[in-house]
Short mmCIF file of N, CA and C and ligand atoms in Angstrom, two decimals:
data_model
loop_
_atom_site.label_atom_id
_atom_site.label_comp_id
_atom_site.label_asym_id
_atom_site.label_seq_id
_atom_site.Cartn_x
_atom_site.Cartn_y
_atom_site.Cartn_z
N UNK Z 1 0.66 9.26 19.27
CA UNK Z 1 1.37 8.80 18.84
C UNK Z 1 2.72 8.82 17.75
N UNK Z 2 3.89 8.52 18.20
CA UNK Z 2 5.08 8.74 17.94
C UNK Z 2 5.92 7.64 17.46
N UNK Z 3 6.20 6.64 16.18
CA UNK Z 3 6.54 5.01 16.28
C UNK Z 3 7.95 5.17 14.18
N UNK Z 4 9.05 5.64 14.68
CA UNK Z 4 9.14 4.38 13.55
C UNK Z 4 9.93 3.51 12.87
N UNK Z 5 9.24 2.93 12.02
CA UNK Z 5 8.46 2.00 11.53
C UNK Z 5 8.94 1.69 10.47
N UNK Z 6 9.75 0.26 10.67
CA UNK Z 6 10.43 -0.30 9.18
C UNK Z 6 10.08 -0.11 8.51
N UNK Z 7 10.11 0.44 6.81
CA UNK Z 7 9.54 -0.55 5.70
C UNK Z 7 8.85 -2.37 5.89
N UNK Z 8 7.54 -1.98 4.66
CA UNK Z 8 7.30 -3.15 5.06
C UNK Z 8 7.37 -3.11 3.19
N UNK Z 9 7.37 -5.11 3.44
CA UNK Z 9 6.43 -5.37 1.73
C UNK Z 9 4.78 -4.44 1.10
N UNK Z 10 3.84 -4.96 2.44
CA UNK Z 10 3.45 -4.33 2.83
C UNK Z 10 2.44 -3.13 2.81
N UNK Z 11 3.66 -1.87 3.36
CA UNK Z 11 3.43 -0.71 3.34
C UNK Z 11 2.77 -0.03 1.66
N UNK Z 12 1.62 1.18 1.74
CA UNK Z 12 0.62 0.58 0.76
C UNK Z 12 0.81 2.22 0.55
N UNK Z 13 -0.50 2.97 0.26
CA UNK Z 13 -1.59 4.41 -0.53
C UNK Z 13 -0.50 5.63 0.72
N UNK Z 14 -0.82 6.11 1.36
CA UNK Z 14 -0.12 6.75 2.67
C UNK Z 14 1.33 7.42 2.64
N UNK Z 15 2.12 5.82 2.51
CA UNK Z 15 3.26 5.78 1.52
C UNK Z 15 3.98 6.40 0.48
N UNK Z 16 3.21 5.86 0.07
CA UNK Z 16 3.36 6.26 -1.58
C UNK Z 16 3.08 7.71 -1.06
N UNK Z 17 2.24 8.35 -1.01
CA UNK Z 17 1.88 9.40 -0.96
C UNK Z 17 2.48 10.39 -0.24
N UNK Z 18 3.78 10.12 0.49
CA UNK Z 18 4.51 10.55 1.30
C UNK Z 18 5.63 10.85 0.47
N UNK Z 19 6.15 10.45 0.37
CA UNK Z 19 7.60 10.51 -0.65
C UNK Z 19 6.83 10.97 -3.05
N UNK Z 20 6.02 10.48 -3.27
CA UNK Z 20 5.66 11.81 -3.53
C UNK Z 20 6.10 12.98 -3.07
N UNK Z 21 5.71 13.57 -1.74
CA UNK Z 21 5.34 14.09 -1.02
C UNK Z 21 7.01 15.45 -1.44
N UNK Z 22 7.21 14.61 -0.89
CA UNK Z 22 8.83 14.39 -1.09
C UNK Z 22 10.13 14.39 -1.74
N UNK Z 23 9.34 14.26 -3.31
CA UNK Z 23 9.19 14.60 -4.30
C UNK Z 23 10.94 14.04 -4.66
N UNK Z 24 11.85 14.56 -5.90
CA UNK Z 24 12.81 14.30 -5.19
C UNK Z 24 13.86 13.80 -4.85
N UNK Z 25 13.96 14.79 -3.88
CA UNK Z 25 15.50 14.46 -2.46
C UNK Z 25 15.88 16.20 -2.87
N UNK Z 26 16.49 16.43 -1.31
CA UNK Z 26 16.52 17.84 -1.24
C UNK Z 26 18.07 17.62 0.10
N UNK Z 27 19.35 19.09 -0.29
CA UNK Z 27 20.14 18.90 0.36
C UNK Z 27 20.60 17.54 0.61
N UNK Z 28 21.12 16.70 -0.60
CA UNK Z 28 22.12 15.11 -0.62
C UNK Z 28 21.24 14.00 -0.18
N UNK Z 29 19.77 14.19 0.58
CA UNK Z 29 19.19 12.86 0.90
C UNK Z 29 17.93 12.57 -0.35
N UNK Z 30 18.10 11.57 -1.41
CA UNK Z 30 17.43 11.44 -1.47
C UNK Z 30 16.79 10.25 -1.66
N UNK Z 31 15.67 10.71 -2.93
CA UNK Z 31 14.58 9.31 -2.34
C UNK Z 31 14.30 9.00 -3.43
N UNK Z 32 15.11 7.30 -3.88
CA UNK Z 32 14.46 6.59 -4.45
C UNK Z 32 12.72 6.03 -4.99
N UNK Z 33 12.06 6.66 -4.02
CA UNK Z 33 11.01 6.75 -4.37
C UNK Z 33 9.52 6.80 -5.03
N UNK Z 34 10.47 8.16 -5.56
CA UNK Z 34 9.56 9.53 -6.16
C UNK Z 34 9.40 8.82 -8.37
N UNK Z 35 10.28 7.53 -8.24
CA UNK Z 35 10.48 8.51 -9.70
C UNK Z 35 9.40 7.03 -9.56
N UNK Z 36 8.69 6.04 -8.39
CA UNK Z 36 7.98 4.98 -8.63
C UNK Z 36 5.96 5.47 -8.98
N UNK Z 37 5.05 4.37 -10.59
CA UNK Z 37 4.27 4.37 -10.24
C UNK Z 37 3.04 4.18 -8.45
N UNK Z 38 2.74 4.44 -8.17
CA UNK Z 38 1.59 3.21 -7.52
C UNK Z 38 1.63 2.19 -8.30
N UNK Z 39 1.63 2.24 -9.37
CA UNK Z 39 1.80 -0.37 -10.56
C UNK Z 39 3.12 -0.39 -9.10
N UNK Z 40 4.01 -0.06 -9.23
CA UNK Z 40 5.08 -0.21 -9.58
C UNK Z 40 6.17 -0.39 -8.06
N UNK Z 41 5.28 0.49 -7.25
CA UNK Z 41 5.53 0.73 -5.77
C UNK Z 41 6.10 -0.39 -4.40
N UNK Z 42 5.40 -1.29 -4.70
CA UNK Z 42 5.64 -2.85 -4.86
C UNK Z 42 7.54 -3.19 -4.77
N UNK Z 43 7.77 -3.02 -6.64
CA UNK Z 43 9.36 -3.42 -6.74
C UNK Z 43 10.22 -2.04 -5.09
N UNK Z 44 9.82 -1.16 -5.99
CA UNK Z 44 10.91 -0.75 -4.63
C UNK Z 44 10.86 -1.15 -2.63
N UNK Z 45 9.62 -1.06 -2.95
CA UNK Z 45 9.32 -1.60 -1.19
C UNK Z 45 10.20 -2.96 -1.06
N UNK Z 46 9.97 -3.40 -2.30
CA UNK Z 46 10.76 -5.54 -2.09
C UNK Z 46 12.16 -4.66 -2.38
N UNK Z 47 11.98 -4.07 -2.83
CA UNK Z 47 14.18 -4.32 -3.07
C UNK Z 47 14.26 -3.13 -1.69
N UNK Z 48 14.07 -2.45 -0.84
CA UNK Z 48 14.24 -2.20 -0.29
C UNK Z 48 14.28 -2.69 1.26
N UNK Z 49 13.08 -3.47 0.97
CA UNK Z 49 12.55 -4.53 1.86
C UNK Z 49 14.21 -5.70 2.44
N UNK Z 50 14.81 -6.00 0.77
CA UNK Z 50 15.86 -6.49 0.24
C UNK Z 50 16.62 -6.11 0.64
N UNK Z 51 17.53 -4.94 0.77
CA UNK Z 51 18.98 -4.10 0.90
C UNK Z 51 18.87 -4.30 2.16
N UNK Z 52 17.93 -4.32 3.51
CA UNK Z 52 17.87 -3.85 4.48
C UNK Z 52 18.25 -5.77 4.79
N UNK Z 53 18.58 -7.07 3.87
CA UNK Z 53 18.78 -7.44 4.13
C UNK Z 53 20.11 -8.93 3.58
N UNK Z 54 20.92 -6.85 3.08
CA UNK Z 54 22.44 -7.71 2.22
C UNK Z 54 21.73 -8.37 1.33
N UNK Z 55 20.35 -8.61 0.12
CA UNK Z 55 19.74 -9.15 -0.72
C UNK Z 55 19.49 -8.51 -1.81
N UNK Z 56 20.09 -8.82 -2.80
CA UNK Z 56 20.44 -7.63 -4.25
C UNK Z 56 21.27 -6.13 -4.15
N UNK Z 57 22.18 -6.88 -4.23
CA UNK Z 57 23.02 -5.11 -2.85
C UNK Z 57 23.27 -4.12 -4.52
N UNK Z 58 22.95 -3.74 -4.75
CA UNK Z 58 23.58 -3.39 -5.81
C UNK Z 58 25.14 -3.10 -5.40
N UNK Z 59 26.83 -3.58 -6.18
CA UNK Z 59 27.98 -3.30 -5.78
C UNK Z 59 28.13 -1.97 -5.67
N UNK Z 60 28.74 -2.31 -4.07
CA UNK Z 60 29.06 -0.68 -3.46
C UNK Z 60 28.35 -0.72 -2.86
N UNK Z 61 27.03 -0.62 -2.71
CA UNK Z 61 26.15 -0.85 -1.69
C UNK Z 61 25.96 -1.37 -0.57
N UNK Z 62 25.64 -0.89 0.66
CA UNK Z 62 26.01 -0.98 2.30
C UNK Z 62 24.19 -1.73 2.16
N UNK Z 63 24.02 -2.58 3.25
CA UNK Z 63 22.93 -2.68 3.57
C UNK Z 63 22.41 -0.91 4.49
N UNK Z 64 20.81 -1.63 4.18
CA UNK Z 64 20.98 0.98 4.19
C UNK Z 64 19.23 -0.55 4.70
N UNK Z 65 18.09 0.80 5.88
CA UNK Z 65 16.73 0.25 5.99
C UNK Z 65 16.40 1.40 6.05
N UNK Z 66 15.40 0.91 5.98
CA UNK Z 66 14.40 2.08 5.72
C UNK Z 66 13.07 2.34 6.34
N UNK Z 67 13.37 3.36 7.30
CA UNK Z 67 12.30 3.95 8.14
C UNK Z 67 11.27 4.62 7.46
N UNK Z 68 9.62 4.61 8.63
CA UNK Z 68 9.22 6.01 8.87
C UNK Z 68 9.04 6.36 9.53
N UNK Z 69 8.55 7.57 9.85
CA UNK Z 69 8.47 7.76 11.46
C UNK Z 69 6.75 8.53 10.79
N UNK Z 70 5.73 8.07 11.85
CA UNK Z 70 4.11 7.41 12.35
C UNK Z 70 3.57 8.38 12.90
N UNK Z 71 2.67 9.27 12.67
CA UNK Z 71 2.21 10.14 13.51
C UNK Z 71 0.98 9.97 13.55
N UNK Z 72 0.18 9.26 14.66
CA UNK Z 72 -1.15 8.85 15.34
C UNK Z 72 -1.23 7.89 13.56
N UNK Z 73 -0.92 7.73 13.29
CA UNK Z 73 -1.18 6.56 12.44
C UNK Z 73 -0.99 7.36 10.71
N UNK Z 74 -0.67 8.43 10.69
CA UNK Z 74 -0.04 9.16 9.40
C UNK Z 74 1.29 9.24 8.89
N UNK Z 75 2.32 8.95 7.88
CA UNK Z 75 3.46 9.26 8.09
C UNK Z 75 3.98 10.72 7.36
N UNK Z 76 4.40 10.79 8.75
CA UNK Z 76 5.77 12.43 8.48
C UNK Z 76 7.07 12.52 8.20
N UNK Z 77 8.02 11.44 7.93
CA UNK Z 77 8.98 11.53 7.57
C UNK Z 77 9.48 10.28 7.25
N UNK Z 78 11.36 9.97 6.42
CA UNK Z 78 11.47 8.80 6.07
C UNK Z 78 12.92 8.69 6.39
N UNK Z 79 13.32 7.44 7.18
CA UNK Z 79 14.79 7.62 7.46
C UNK Z 79 15.90 5.95 7.39
N UNK Z 80 16.92 6.35 6.36
CA UNK Z 80 17.59 5.59 5.86
C UNK Z 80 18.90 5.69 7.13
N UNK Z 81 18.70 3.92 7.35
CA UNK Z 81 20.14 3.60 7.77
C UNK Z 81 20.87 2.90 7.90
N UNK Z 82 22.63 3.25 7.02
CA UNK Z 82 23.28 2.43 6.67
C UNK Z 82 24.12 1.30 7.96
N UNK Z 83 24.39 0.23 7.68
CA UNK Z 83 24.58 -0.11 8.71
C UNK Z 83 25.91 -0.53 9.35
N UNK Z 84 26.63 0.08 7.49
CA UNK Z 84 29.08 0.69 8.25
C UNK Z 84 28.77 1.50 7.52
N UNK Z 85 29.69 2.04 7.23
CA UNK Z 85 30.45 2.80 6.63
C UNK Z 85 31.35 1.95 5.18
N UNK Z 86 30.85 2.78 4.31
CA UNK Z 86 32.49 2.92 3.61
C UNK Z 86 33.05 3.50 2.70
N UNK Z 87 34.20 3.82 2.07
CA UNK Z 87 34.85 5.79 1.75
C UNK Z 87 33.86 5.87 1.46
N UNK Z 88 32.77 6.05 0.27
CA UNK Z 88 31.75 6.79 0.09
C UNK Z 88 31.53 7.75 0.79
N UNK Z 89 31.20 6.41 2.07
CA UNK Z 89 30.01 6.99 3.14
C UNK Z 89 30.38 8.17 4.41
N UNK Z 90 31.61 8.16 3.90
CA UNK Z 90 32.05 8.40 4.71
C UNK Z 90 32.80 10.13 4.91
N UNK Z 91 33.00 9.73 3.63
CA UNK Z 91 32.65 11.31 2.75
C UNK Z 91 31.66 11.96 2.98
N UNK Z 92 30.33 10.87 2.17
CA UNK Z 92 29.65 11.93 1.98
C UNK Z 92 27.22 11.21 1.92
N UNK Z 93 27.72 11.35 2.81
CA UNK Z 93 26.05 10.07 3.57
C UNK Z 93 25.85 9.54 4.96
N UNK Z 94 27.43 9.26 5.56
CA UNK Z 94 27.45 8.99 6.65
C UNK Z 94 26.42 8.10 6.64
N UNK Z 95 26.31 7.92 8.90
CA UNK Z 95 24.93 6.24 9.05
C UNK Z 95 23.66 6.84 8.44
N UNK Z 96 22.96 7.62 8.78
CA UNK Z 96 21.62 7.96 8.72
C UNK Z 96 21.42 8.93 7.51
N UNK Z 97 20.19 9.04 6.67
CA UNK Z 97 19.61 10.31 6.39
C UNK Z 97 18.01 10.18 5.76
N UNK Z 98 18.11 11.54 6.47
CA UNK Z 98 16.25 11.36 6.49
C UNK Z 98 16.00 13.03 6.06
N UNK Z 99 14.77 12.82 5.78
CA UNK Z 99 13.36 13.51 4.95
C UNK Z 99 12.37 13.45 5.69
N UNK Z 100 11.41 14.84 5.85
CA UNK Z 100 10.13 15.27 6.61
C UNK Z 100 9.53 15.68 5.78
N UNK Z 101 7.98 15.33 5.43
CA UNK Z 101 7.54 15.34 4.10
C UNK Z 101 7.51 17.16 4.58
N UNK Z 102 7.16 18.14 3.42
CA UNK Z 102 6.93 19.09 3.30
C UNK Z 102 6.22 20.11 5.04
N UNK Z 103 4.93 19.13 4.30
CA UNK Z 103 3.73 19.26 5.06
C UNK Z 103 3.90 19.32 6.79
N UNK Z 104 5.01 19.15 7.06
CA UNK Z 104 4.61 18.62 8.33
C UNK Z 104 6.34 19.49 8.54
N UNK Z 105 6.82 20.30 8.20
CA UNK Z 105 8.11 20.85 8.65
C UNK Z 105 8.32 21.32 9.86
N UNK Z 106 9.24 22.02 10.98
CA UNK Z 106 8.99 22.81 12.01
C UNK Z 106 7.88 22.06 13.16
N UNK Z 107 7.86 21.25 13.76
CA UNK Z 107 6.77 20.75 13.93
C UNK Z 107 7.35 20.25 15.30
N UNK Z 108 8.71 20.26 14.61
CA UNK Z 108 9.94 18.79 15.46
C UNK Z 108 10.30 17.71 15.74
N UNK Z 109 9.51 17.16 14.61
CA UNK Z 109 9.11 15.93 13.85
C UNK Z 109 11.15 15.17 13.64
N UNK Z 110 11.67 16.79 12.81
CA UNK Z 110 12.68 16.08 12.71
C UNK Z 110 13.61 15.44 13.79
N UNK Z 111 13.53 16.62 14.74
CA UNK Z 111 14.82 15.86 16.47
C UNK Z 111 14.60 14.78 16.79
N UNK Z 112 12.64 14.29 16.31
CA UNK Z 112 12.05 13.54 16.86
C UNK Z 112 12.68 11.84 16.24
N UNK Z 113 12.88 12.34 14.88
CA UNK Z 113 13.17 10.72 14.09
C UNK Z 113 14.53 10.44 13.47
N UNK Z 114 15.41 11.75 13.35
CA UNK Z 114 16.03 11.69 14.66
C UNK Z 114 17.16 10.94 15.40
N UNK Z 115 16.05 10.63 17.02
CA UNK Z 115 16.15 11.32 17.89
C UNK Z 115 16.41 9.47 18.52
N UNK Z 116 15.00 8.90 17.00
CA UNK Z 116 14.34 7.37 16.99
C UNK Z 116 15.98 6.61 15.80
N UNK Z 117 15.91 7.27 14.70
CA UNK Z 117 16.66 6.58 14.24
C UNK Z 117 17.60 5.81 15.13
N UNK Z 118 17.83 7.10 15.73
CA UNK Z 118 19.50 6.84 16.55
C UNK Z 118 19.63 5.22 17.19
N UNK Z 119 18.73 5.95 17.94
CA UNK Z 119 18.14 3.97 19.09
C UNK Z 119 18.48 2.73 17.46
N UNK Z 120 17.61 2.98 16.93
CA UNK Z 120 17.79 1.99 15.87
C UNK Z 120 19.06 1.10 15.78
N UNK Z 121 20.08 3.05 16.20
CA UNK Z 121 21.32 2.39 14.75
C UNK Z 121 21.86 1.74 16.42
N UNK Z 122 21.51 1.84 17.58
CA UNK Z 122 22.61 1.70 18.86
C UNK Z 122 22.36 -0.11 18.72
N UNK Z 123 20.77 0.08 17.88
CA UNK Z 123 20.47 -1.91 18.32
C UNK Z 123 20.94 -2.45 17.58
N UNK Z 124 21.53 -2.52 16.73
CA UNK Z 124 22.36 -2.94 15.28
C UNK Z 124 24.02 -2.84 16.19
N UNK Z 125 24.12 -2.47 16.59
CA UNK Z 125 25.50 -2.06 17.16
C UNK Z 125 27.23 -0.57 17.06
N UNK Z 126 25.81 -0.20 16.31
CA UNK Z 126 26.67 1.55 15.55
C UNK Z 126 27.63 2.78 17.28
N UNK Z 127 28.14 2.30 17.75
CA UNK Z 127 28.85 3.07 18.20
C UNK Z 127 29.01 4.62 18.42
N UNK Z 128 29.31 4.81 17.72
CA UNK Z 128 29.45 6.00 16.61
C UNK Z 128 29.00 7.10 15.55
N UNK Z 129 28.07 6.91 15.53
CA UNK Z 129 27.03 7.23 14.15
C UNK Z 129 27.94 8.77 13.64
N UNK Z 130 27.97 8.82 12.28
CA UNK Z 130 28.43 9.78 11.29
C UNK Z 130 27.30 10.32 10.82
N UNK Z 131 26.56 11.52 10.95
CA UNK Z 131 26.14 12.61 9.21
C UNK Z 131 26.05 13.64 9.06
N UNK Z 132 26.58 13.26 7.63
CA UNK Z 132 26.65 14.45 6.64
C UNK Z 132 26.08 15.03 6.08
N UNK Z 133 26.13 17.02 6.70
CA UNK Z 133 25.13 17.54 5.79
C UNK Z 133 25.11 18.90 5.25
N UNK Z 134 24.72 19.70 4.54
CA UNK Z 134 25.10 20.80 3.28
C UNK Z 134 25.35 21.85 4.33
N UNK Z 135 26.82 22.56 4.22
CA UNK Z 135 26.71 24.02 5.06
C UNK Z 135 25.78 24.82 5.60
N UNK Z 136 24.37 25.04 4.59
CA UNK Z 136 24.56 26.22 4.75
C UNK Z 136 23.06 24.80 4.67
N UNK Z 137 22.57 24.09 5.02
CA UNK Z 137 21.29 23.64 5.77
C UNK Z 137 21.05 23.33 6.98
N UNK Z 138 20.82 24.24 7.08
CA UNK Z 138 20.49 25.29 9.53
C UNK Z 138 19.79 24.17 9.40
N UNK Z 139 17.96 23.70 8.85
CA UNK Z 139 17.05 22.95 9.79
C UNK Z 139 17.23 21.94 10.49
N UNK Z 140 18.63 21.34 8.97
CA UNK Z 140 19.20 19.71 9.52
C UNK Z 140 20.61 19.93 11.02
N UNK Z 141 20.63 20.92 10.36
CA UNK Z 141 22.21 21.72 11.58
C UNK Z 141 21.93 21.46 12.95
N UNK Z 142 20.29 21.98 12.80
CA UNK Z 142 19.95 22.49 13.90
C UNK Z 142 18.60 21.08 14.92
N UNK Z 143 18.91 19.61 13.82
CA UNK Z 143 18.22 18.80 14.13
C UNK Z 143 19.44 18.42 14.35
N UNK Z 144 20.61 17.84 14.06
CA UNK Z 144 21.99 17.11 14.37
C UNK Z 144 22.34 17.55 15.67
N UNK Z 145 22.50 18.76 15.86
CA UNK Z 145 22.37 19.30 17.30
C UNK Z 145 22.25 19.04 18.52
N UNK Z 146 20.81 18.83 18.22
CA UNK Z 146 19.75 18.27 18.75
C UNK Z 146 20.06 16.79 19.62
N UNK Z 147 20.82 16.49 18.52
CA UNK Z 147 20.49 15.11 19.89
C UNK Z 147 22.47 14.94 19.35
N UNK Z 148 22.73 15.51 19.79
CA UNK Z 148 24.03 15.86 20.42
C UNK Z 148 24.77 15.87 19.61
N UNK Z 149 24.89 16.46 18.19
CA UNK Z 149 25.92 16.17 17.51
C UNK Z 149 26.90 17.00 17.75
N UNK Z 150 28.10 16.38 17.62
CA UNK Z 150 29.30 17.53 17.31
C UNK Z 150 30.35 17.35 16.27
N UNK Z 151 30.43 18.27 16.08
CA UNK Z 151 30.47 19.04 14.68
C UNK Z 151 32.34 19.01 13.95
N UNK Z 152 32.61 17.35 13.36
CA UNK Z 152 34.42 17.35 13.31
C UNK Z 152 35.14 18.56 13.07
N UNK Z 153 34.07 18.07 11.76
CA UNK Z 153 35.48 20.04 10.23
C UNK Z 153 33.96 19.40 9.22
N UNK Z 154 34.61 21.44 9.40
CA UNK Z 154 33.44 21.92 7.18
C UNK Z 154 34.11 21.56 6.26
N UNK Z 155 34.15 21.26 5.26
CA UNK Z 155 34.86 20.77 4.40
C UNK Z 155 34.24 20.48 2.99
N UNK Z 156 34.39 22.21 2.11
CA UNK Z 156 33.60 22.71 0.65
C UNK Z 156 32.32 22.43 0.69
N UNK Z 157 31.79 23.61 1.59
CA UNK Z 157 30.34 23.26 2.32
C UNK Z 157 29.36 21.86 2.43
N UNK Z 158 30.09 20.87 2.86
CA UNK Z 158 29.81 20.00 4.15
C UNK Z 158 30.42 19.93 5.21
N UNK Z 159 29.46 19.51 5.68
CA UNK Z 159 29.71 19.26 7.85
C UNK Z 159 29.64 18.23 7.69
N UNK Z 160 30.08 17.38 8.39
CA UNK Z 160 30.39 16.14 8.93
C UNK Z 160 30.61 16.57 11.27
N UNK Z 161 29.04 15.20 10.76
CA UNK Z 161 29.11 15.11 12.61
C UNK Z 161 28.99 14.31 13.50
N UNK Z 162 29.53 13.87 13.93
CA UNK Z 162 29.45 12.72 14.48
C UNK Z 162 28.52 13.02 16.36
N UNK Z 163 27.61 11.65 16.23
CA UNK Z 163 27.13 11.09 17.46
C UNK Z 163 27.18 9.95 18.57
N UNK Z 164 27.54 10.27 19.42
CA UNK Z 164 28.72 9.14 20.45
C UNK Z 164 26.78 8.22 20.88
N UNK Z 165 26.61 7.09 21.32
CA UNK Z 165 26.18 6.90 21.45
C UNK Z 165 26.29 5.66 22.90
N UNK Z 166 25.32 6.01 23.45
CA UNK Z 166 25.71 5.91 24.91
C UNK Z 166 25.53 4.72 25.09
N UNK Z 167 26.82 3.74 25.69
CA UNK Z 167 26.43 2.68 26.29
C UNK Z 167 25.07 1.84 26.68
C1 LIG Q 1 16.52 19.00 7.78
C2 LIG Q 1 14.77 18.57 8.30
C3 LIG Q 1 14.57 16.37 8.57
C4 LIG Q 1 14.64 19.27 8.71
O1 LIG Q 1 12.52 18.74 9.85
P1 LIG Q 1 11.81 19.68 11.21
O2 LIG Q 1 11.23 18.32 11.04
O3 LIG Q 1 11.97 20.42 10.26
O4 LIG Q 1 12.62 19.87 11.71
P2 LIG Q 1 11.82 20.26 13.23
O5 LIG Q 1 10.98 20.95 12.91
O6 LIG Q 1 12.31 18.90 14.18
O7 LIG Q 1 13.43 20.88 13.51
C5 LIG Q 1 14.27 21.74 12.57
C6 LIG Q 1 14.48 22.99 13.36
O8 LIG Q 1 15.24 23.75 12.71
C7 LIG Q 1 14.85 25.68 12.53
N1 LIG Q 1 14.76 26.30 11.67
C8 LIG Q 1 13.65 26.21 10.89
N2 LIG Q 1 13.97 27.03 9.42
C9 LIG Q 1 15.17 26.78 10.02
C10 LIG Q 1 15.78 28.03 9.13
N3 LIG Q 1 16.00 28.41 8.02
N4 LIG Q 1 17.15 28.74 9.74
C11 LIG Q 1 17.62 27.96 11.50
N5 LIG Q 1 17.22 26.58 11.57
C12 LIG Q 1 15.60 26.56 10.81
C13 LIG Q 1 13.57 24.96 13.21
O9 LIG Q 1 13.77 25.80 14.44
C14 LIG Q 1 13.79 24.23 14.37
O10 LIG Q 1 15.02 24.59 15.69
P3 LIG Q 1 14.18 25.26 17.57
O11 LIG Q 1 13.32 23.81 17.08
O12 LIG Q 1 15.11 25.07 17.46
O13 LIG Q 1 13.73 26.10 16.62
C15 LIG Q 1 13.43 19.30 7.06
O14 LIG Q 1 14.08 20.17 6.94
C16 LIG Q 1 13.88 18.30 5.80
O15 LIG Q 1 13.24 17.25 5.20
N6 LIG Q 1 14.58 18.74 4.51
C17 LIG Q 1 15.25 18.37 3.67
C18 LIG Q 1 15.21 17.14 3.77
C19 LIG Q 1 16.87 17.16 4.49
O16 LIG Q 1 16.95 18.24 4.40
N7 LIG Q 1 17.46 16.30 4.92
C20 LIG Q 1 18.26 16.26 5.69
C21 LIG Q 1 19.68 16.17 5.14
S1 LIG Q 1 21.32 15.86 5.86
#
């Protein structure tokens, strides 16, 4: 069974271990959970839970909801969904960022994660989703194109893809 589950302040060691495996992030995906000790992990969870509800947002940040891709009860990936774009996200970041833990890559989970994240985007009323990625990140481009991403432009090594969500 595969589900995209929203971050909860009650999440525990399984999620923590996945974020440690993912590391600080790569290819423009930033994993802010990596820098926490397990003792402080509750603060990461609460801050991100609140950020989804527009509580305590840093200046210039938009509301963002964090999800875990869970396969047969085991977390394999993370997605961040931004509720709307600001000028910075329009250039880099877009609506959705994601990562699959290294030990679970190339099993189709990236494609599945983006598909599920697009359903969540639709629920919050987004009509067209922007995803940005490095030009040489072929794995991610594959994932985006498999989910109907249309390449708008490649500028200075960065791709901008748009995905229209059906009515
Ligand atoms: C991008 C990422 C999420 C893909 O996750 P994944 O679970 O491995 O993705 P999938 O298995 O669903 O699909 C990957 C596709 O890329 C292909 N692929 C894998 N390695 C590749 C490579 N070096 N060059 C080209 N294509 C490659 C796979 O064959 C697969 O396509 P296929 O199903 O048509 O064969 C994962 O690599 C990751 O977490 N990367 C680090 C973070 C990141 O880059 N996030 C995206 C920021 S935009």
